[in-house]
PDB file of C-alpha atoms and ligand atoms in Angstrom:
ATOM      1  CA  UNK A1359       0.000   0.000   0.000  1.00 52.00           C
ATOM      2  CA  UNK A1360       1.469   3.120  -0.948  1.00 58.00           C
ATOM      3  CA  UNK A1361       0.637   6.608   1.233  1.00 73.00           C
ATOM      4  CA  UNK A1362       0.122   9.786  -0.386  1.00 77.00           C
ATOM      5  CA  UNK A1363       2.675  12.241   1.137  1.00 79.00           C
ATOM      6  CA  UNK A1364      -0.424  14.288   2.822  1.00 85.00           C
ATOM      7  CA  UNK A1365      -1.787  11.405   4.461  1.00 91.00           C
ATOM      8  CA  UNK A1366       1.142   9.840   6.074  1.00 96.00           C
ATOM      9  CA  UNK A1367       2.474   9.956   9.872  1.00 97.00           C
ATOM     10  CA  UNK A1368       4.967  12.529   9.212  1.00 97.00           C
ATOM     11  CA  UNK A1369       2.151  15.063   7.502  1.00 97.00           C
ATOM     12  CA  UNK A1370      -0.556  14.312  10.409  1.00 97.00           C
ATOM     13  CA  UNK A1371       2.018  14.984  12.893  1.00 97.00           C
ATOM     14  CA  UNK A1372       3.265  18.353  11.625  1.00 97.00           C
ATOM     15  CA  UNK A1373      -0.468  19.571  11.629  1.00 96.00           C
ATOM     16  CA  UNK A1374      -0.280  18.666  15.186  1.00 95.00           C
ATOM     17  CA  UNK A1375       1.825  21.053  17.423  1.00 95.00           C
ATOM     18  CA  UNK A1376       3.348  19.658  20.423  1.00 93.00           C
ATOM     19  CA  UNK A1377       1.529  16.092  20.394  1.00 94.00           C
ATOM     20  CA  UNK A1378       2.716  15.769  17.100  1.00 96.00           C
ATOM     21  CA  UNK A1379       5.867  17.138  17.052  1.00 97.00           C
ATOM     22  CA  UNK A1380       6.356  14.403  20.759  1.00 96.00           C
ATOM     23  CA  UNK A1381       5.166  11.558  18.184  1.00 97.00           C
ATOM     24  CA  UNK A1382       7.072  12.394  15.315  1.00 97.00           C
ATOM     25  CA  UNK A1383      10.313  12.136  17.798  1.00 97.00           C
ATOM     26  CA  UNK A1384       8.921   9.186  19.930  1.00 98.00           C
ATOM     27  CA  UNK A1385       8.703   7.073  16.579  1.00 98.00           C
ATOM     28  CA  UNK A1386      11.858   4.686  16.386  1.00 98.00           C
ATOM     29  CA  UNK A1387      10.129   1.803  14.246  1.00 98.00           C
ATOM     30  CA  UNK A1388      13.041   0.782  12.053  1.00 96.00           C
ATOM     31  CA  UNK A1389      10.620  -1.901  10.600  1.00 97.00           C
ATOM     32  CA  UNK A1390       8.415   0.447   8.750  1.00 97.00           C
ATOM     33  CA  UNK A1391       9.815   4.325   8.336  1.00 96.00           C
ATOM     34  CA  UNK A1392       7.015   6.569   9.691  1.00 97.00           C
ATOM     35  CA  UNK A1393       5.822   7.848   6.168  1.00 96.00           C
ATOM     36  CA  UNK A1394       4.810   4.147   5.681  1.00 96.00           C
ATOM     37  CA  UNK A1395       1.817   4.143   8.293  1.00 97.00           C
ATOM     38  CA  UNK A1396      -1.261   6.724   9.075  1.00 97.00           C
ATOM     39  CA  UNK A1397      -2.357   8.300  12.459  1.00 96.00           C
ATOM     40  CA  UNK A1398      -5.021   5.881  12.352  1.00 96.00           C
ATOM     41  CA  UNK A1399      -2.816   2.715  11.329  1.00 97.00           C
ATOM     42  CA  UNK A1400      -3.759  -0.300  13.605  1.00 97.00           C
ATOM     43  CA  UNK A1401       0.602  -1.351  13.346  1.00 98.00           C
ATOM     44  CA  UNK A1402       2.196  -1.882  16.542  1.00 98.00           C
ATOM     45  CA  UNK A1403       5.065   0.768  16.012  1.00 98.00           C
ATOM     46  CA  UNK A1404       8.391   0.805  18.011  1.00 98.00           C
ATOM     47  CA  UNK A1405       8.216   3.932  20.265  1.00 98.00           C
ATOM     48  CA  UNK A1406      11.096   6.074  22.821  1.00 97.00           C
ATOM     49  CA  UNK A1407       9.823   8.053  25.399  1.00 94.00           C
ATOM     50  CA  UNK A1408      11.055  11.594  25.008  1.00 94.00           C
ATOM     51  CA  UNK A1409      11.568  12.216  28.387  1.00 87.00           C
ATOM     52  CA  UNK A1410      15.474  12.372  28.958  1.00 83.00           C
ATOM     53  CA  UNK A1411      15.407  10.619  32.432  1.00 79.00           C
ATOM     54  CA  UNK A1412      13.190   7.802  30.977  1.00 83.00           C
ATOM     55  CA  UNK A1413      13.860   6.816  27.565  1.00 90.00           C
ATOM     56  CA  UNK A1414      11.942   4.189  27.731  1.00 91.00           C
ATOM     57  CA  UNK A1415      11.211   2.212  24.572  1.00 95.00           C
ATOM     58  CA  UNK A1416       7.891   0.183  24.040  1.00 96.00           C
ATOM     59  CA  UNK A1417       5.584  -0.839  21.325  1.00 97.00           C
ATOM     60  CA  UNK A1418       2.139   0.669  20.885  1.00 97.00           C
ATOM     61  CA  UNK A1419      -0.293   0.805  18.515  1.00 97.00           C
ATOM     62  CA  UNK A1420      -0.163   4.586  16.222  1.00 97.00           C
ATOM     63  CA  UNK A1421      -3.764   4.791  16.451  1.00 97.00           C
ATOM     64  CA  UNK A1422      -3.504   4.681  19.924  1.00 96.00           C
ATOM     65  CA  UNK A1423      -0.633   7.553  20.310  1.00 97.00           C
ATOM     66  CA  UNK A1424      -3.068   9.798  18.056  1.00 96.00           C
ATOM     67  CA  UNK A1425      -6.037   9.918  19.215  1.00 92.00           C
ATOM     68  CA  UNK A1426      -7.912  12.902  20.285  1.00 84.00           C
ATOM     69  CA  UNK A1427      -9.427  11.123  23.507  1.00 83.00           C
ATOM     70  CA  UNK A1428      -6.865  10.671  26.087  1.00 82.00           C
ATOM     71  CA  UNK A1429      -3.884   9.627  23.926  1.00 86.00           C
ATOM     72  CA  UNK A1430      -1.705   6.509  25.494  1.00 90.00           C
ATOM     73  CA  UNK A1431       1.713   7.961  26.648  1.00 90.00           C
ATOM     74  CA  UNK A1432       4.602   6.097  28.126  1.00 90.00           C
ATOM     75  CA  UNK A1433       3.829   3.163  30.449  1.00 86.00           C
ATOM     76  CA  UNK A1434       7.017   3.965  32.312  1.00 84.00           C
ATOM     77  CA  UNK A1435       6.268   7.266  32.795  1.00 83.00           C
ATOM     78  CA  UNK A1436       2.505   6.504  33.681  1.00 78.00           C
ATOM     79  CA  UNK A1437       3.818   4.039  36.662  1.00 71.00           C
ATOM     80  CA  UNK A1438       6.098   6.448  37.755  1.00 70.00           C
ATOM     81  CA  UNK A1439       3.034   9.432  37.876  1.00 73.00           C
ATOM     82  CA  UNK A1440       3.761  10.676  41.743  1.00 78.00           C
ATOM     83  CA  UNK A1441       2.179   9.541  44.532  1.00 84.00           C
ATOM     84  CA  UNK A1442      -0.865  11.019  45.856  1.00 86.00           C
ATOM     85  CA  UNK A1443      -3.245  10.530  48.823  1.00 87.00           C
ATOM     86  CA  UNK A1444      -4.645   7.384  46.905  1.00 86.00           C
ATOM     87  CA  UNK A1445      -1.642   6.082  45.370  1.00 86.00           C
ATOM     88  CA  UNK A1446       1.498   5.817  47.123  1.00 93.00           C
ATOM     89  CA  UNK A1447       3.027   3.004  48.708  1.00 95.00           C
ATOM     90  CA  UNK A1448       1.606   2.669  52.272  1.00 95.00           C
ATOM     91  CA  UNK A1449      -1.753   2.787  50.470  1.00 94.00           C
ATOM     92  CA  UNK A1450      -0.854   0.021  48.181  1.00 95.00           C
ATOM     93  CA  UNK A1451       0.560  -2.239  50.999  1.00 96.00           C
ATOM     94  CA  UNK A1452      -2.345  -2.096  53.125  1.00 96.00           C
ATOM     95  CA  UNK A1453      -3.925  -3.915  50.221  1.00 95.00           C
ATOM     96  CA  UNK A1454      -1.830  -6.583  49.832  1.00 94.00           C
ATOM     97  CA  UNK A1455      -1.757  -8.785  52.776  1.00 94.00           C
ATOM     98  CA  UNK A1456       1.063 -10.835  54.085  1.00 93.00           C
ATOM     99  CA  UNK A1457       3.825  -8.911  51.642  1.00 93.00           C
ATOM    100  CA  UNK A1458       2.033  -5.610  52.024  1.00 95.00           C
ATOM    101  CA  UNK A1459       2.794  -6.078  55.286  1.00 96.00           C
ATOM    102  CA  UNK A1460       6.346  -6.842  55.247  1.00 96.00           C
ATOM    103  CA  UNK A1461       7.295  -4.717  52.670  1.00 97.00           C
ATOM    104  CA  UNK A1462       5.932  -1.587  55.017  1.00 97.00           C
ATOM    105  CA  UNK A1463       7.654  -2.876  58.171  1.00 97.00           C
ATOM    106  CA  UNK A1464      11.175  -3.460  55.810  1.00 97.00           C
ATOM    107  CA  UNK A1465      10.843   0.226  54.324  1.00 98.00           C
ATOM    108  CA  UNK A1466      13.472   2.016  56.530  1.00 97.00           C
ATOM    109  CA  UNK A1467      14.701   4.578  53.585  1.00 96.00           C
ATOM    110  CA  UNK A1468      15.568   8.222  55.737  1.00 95.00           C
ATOM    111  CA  UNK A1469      14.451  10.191  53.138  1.00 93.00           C
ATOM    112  CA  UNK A1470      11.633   9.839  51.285  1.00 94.00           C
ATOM    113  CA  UNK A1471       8.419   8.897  53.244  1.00 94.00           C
ATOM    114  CA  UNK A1472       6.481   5.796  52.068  1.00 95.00           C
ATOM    115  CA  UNK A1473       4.228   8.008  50.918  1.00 93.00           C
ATOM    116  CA  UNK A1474       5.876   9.775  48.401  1.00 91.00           C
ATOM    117  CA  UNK A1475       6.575   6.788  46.749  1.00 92.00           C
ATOM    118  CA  UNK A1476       4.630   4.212  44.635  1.00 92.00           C
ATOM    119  CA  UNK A1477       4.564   0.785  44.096  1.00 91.00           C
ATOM    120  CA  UNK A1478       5.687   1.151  40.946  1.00 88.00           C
ATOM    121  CA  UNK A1479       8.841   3.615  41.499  1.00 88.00           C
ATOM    122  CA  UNK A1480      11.691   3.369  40.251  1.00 88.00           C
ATOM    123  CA  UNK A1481      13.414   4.519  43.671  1.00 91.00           C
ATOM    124  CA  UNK A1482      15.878   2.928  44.793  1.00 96.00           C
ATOM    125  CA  UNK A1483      14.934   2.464  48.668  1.00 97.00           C
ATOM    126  CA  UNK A1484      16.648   1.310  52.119  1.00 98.00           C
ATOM    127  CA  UNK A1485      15.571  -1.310  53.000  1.00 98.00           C
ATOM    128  CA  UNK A1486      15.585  -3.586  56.226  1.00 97.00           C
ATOM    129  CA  UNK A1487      15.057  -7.430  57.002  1.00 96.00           C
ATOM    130  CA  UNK A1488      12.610  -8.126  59.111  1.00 93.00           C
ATOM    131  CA  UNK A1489      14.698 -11.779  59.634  1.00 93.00           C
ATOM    132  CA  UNK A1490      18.214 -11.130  59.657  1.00 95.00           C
ATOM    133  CA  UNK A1491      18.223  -6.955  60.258  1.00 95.00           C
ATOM    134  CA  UNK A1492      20.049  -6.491  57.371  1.00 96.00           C
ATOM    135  CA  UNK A1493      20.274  -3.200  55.557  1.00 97.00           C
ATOM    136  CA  UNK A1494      20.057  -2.713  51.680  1.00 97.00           C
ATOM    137  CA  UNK A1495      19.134  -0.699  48.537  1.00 97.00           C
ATOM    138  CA  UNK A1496      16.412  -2.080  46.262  1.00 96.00           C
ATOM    139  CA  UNK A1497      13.798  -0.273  43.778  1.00 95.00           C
ATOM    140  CA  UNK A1498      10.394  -0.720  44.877  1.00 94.00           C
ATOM    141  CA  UNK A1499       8.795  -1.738  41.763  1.00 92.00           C
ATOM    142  CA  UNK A1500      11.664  -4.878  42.334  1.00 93.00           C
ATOM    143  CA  UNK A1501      10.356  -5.742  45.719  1.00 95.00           C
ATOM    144  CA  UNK A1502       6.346  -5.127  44.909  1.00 93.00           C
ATOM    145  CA  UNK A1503       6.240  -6.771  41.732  1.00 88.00           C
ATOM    146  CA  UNK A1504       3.545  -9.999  41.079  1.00 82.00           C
ATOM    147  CA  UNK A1505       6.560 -11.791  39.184  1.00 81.00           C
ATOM    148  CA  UNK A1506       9.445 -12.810  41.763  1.00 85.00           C
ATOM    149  CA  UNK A1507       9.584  -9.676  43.943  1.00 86.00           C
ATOM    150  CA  UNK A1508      13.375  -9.140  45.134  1.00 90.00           C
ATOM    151  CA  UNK A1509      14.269  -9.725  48.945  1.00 92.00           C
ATOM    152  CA  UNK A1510      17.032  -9.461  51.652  1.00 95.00           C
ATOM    153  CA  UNK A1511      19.732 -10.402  49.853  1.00 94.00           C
ATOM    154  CA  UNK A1512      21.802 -11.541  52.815  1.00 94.00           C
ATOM    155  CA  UNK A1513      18.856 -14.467  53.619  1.00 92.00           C
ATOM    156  CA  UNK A1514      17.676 -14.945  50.454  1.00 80.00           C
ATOM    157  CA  UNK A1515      14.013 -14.462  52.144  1.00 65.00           C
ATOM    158  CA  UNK A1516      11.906 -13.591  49.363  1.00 59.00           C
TER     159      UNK A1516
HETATM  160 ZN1   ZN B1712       8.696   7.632  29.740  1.00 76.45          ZN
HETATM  161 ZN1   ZN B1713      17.630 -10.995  55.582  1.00 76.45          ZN
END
């Protein structure tokens, strides 16, 4: 399928000040060069978030990065959206039982509150076994993950 040049990615995005101009940087797809897919193209394009402490690279759908309603952003940057009242850490360990519970007595870190972190930060935290008292530095999105969340390293307690 060949695109007409006003129809492409490229053209849509320069009739679209900042978001556009965000896209038209994002898009790293070196599978298909961005003149070779629409706005509204259903192709799972390769994307880098634009954010200089992030960088982040994922794959998303264009169509989804262009439109109108609430366009999908960077999943990085989404989990790492600061903690509020109703999501922060102490918030989210309240709701998850037994390692909710540990993880909130183990936080130790002097200076951020648990608060002022998520679940999902990329922080790295002190931490403090609740078995063997040792002291360490982890992320929290390592420790409060569903897949294999880190532990003490010293007693290999998960
Ligand atoms: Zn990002
Ligand atoms: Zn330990």
């Amino acid at each position: 399928m060949s695109l007409s040049k006003t129809s492409n990615f490229p053209a849509w995005c320069e009739k679209n000040g900042e978001l556009g101009k965000k896209l038209s940087r994002e898009y790293v797809d070196k599978d298909k060069p961005p003149t070779a897919v629409t706005k509204a193209s259903h192709y799972k394009a390769k994307w880098k978030c634009s954010n200089v402490e992030c960088k982040h690279v994922w794959r998303a759908k264009v169509n989804n990065r262009t439109r109108s309603h609430r366009p999908g952003g960077c999943p990085q940057c989404a989990n790492n959206a600061p903690a509020s009242k109703t999501n922060n850490f102490l918030v989210w360990c309240e709701k998850n039982g037994e390692l909710g519970k540990k993880l909130s007595r183990e936080y130790v870190d002097p200076d951020r509150l648990p608060t002022a972190v998520t679940k999902a930060s990329r922080y790295k935290a002190l931490w403090k076994c609740g078995r063997c008292s040792h002291e360490w530095h982890a992320r929290l999105h390592h420790r409060t993950t569903s897949d294999k969340p880190s532990g003490c390293p010293e007693c290999k307690m998960p």
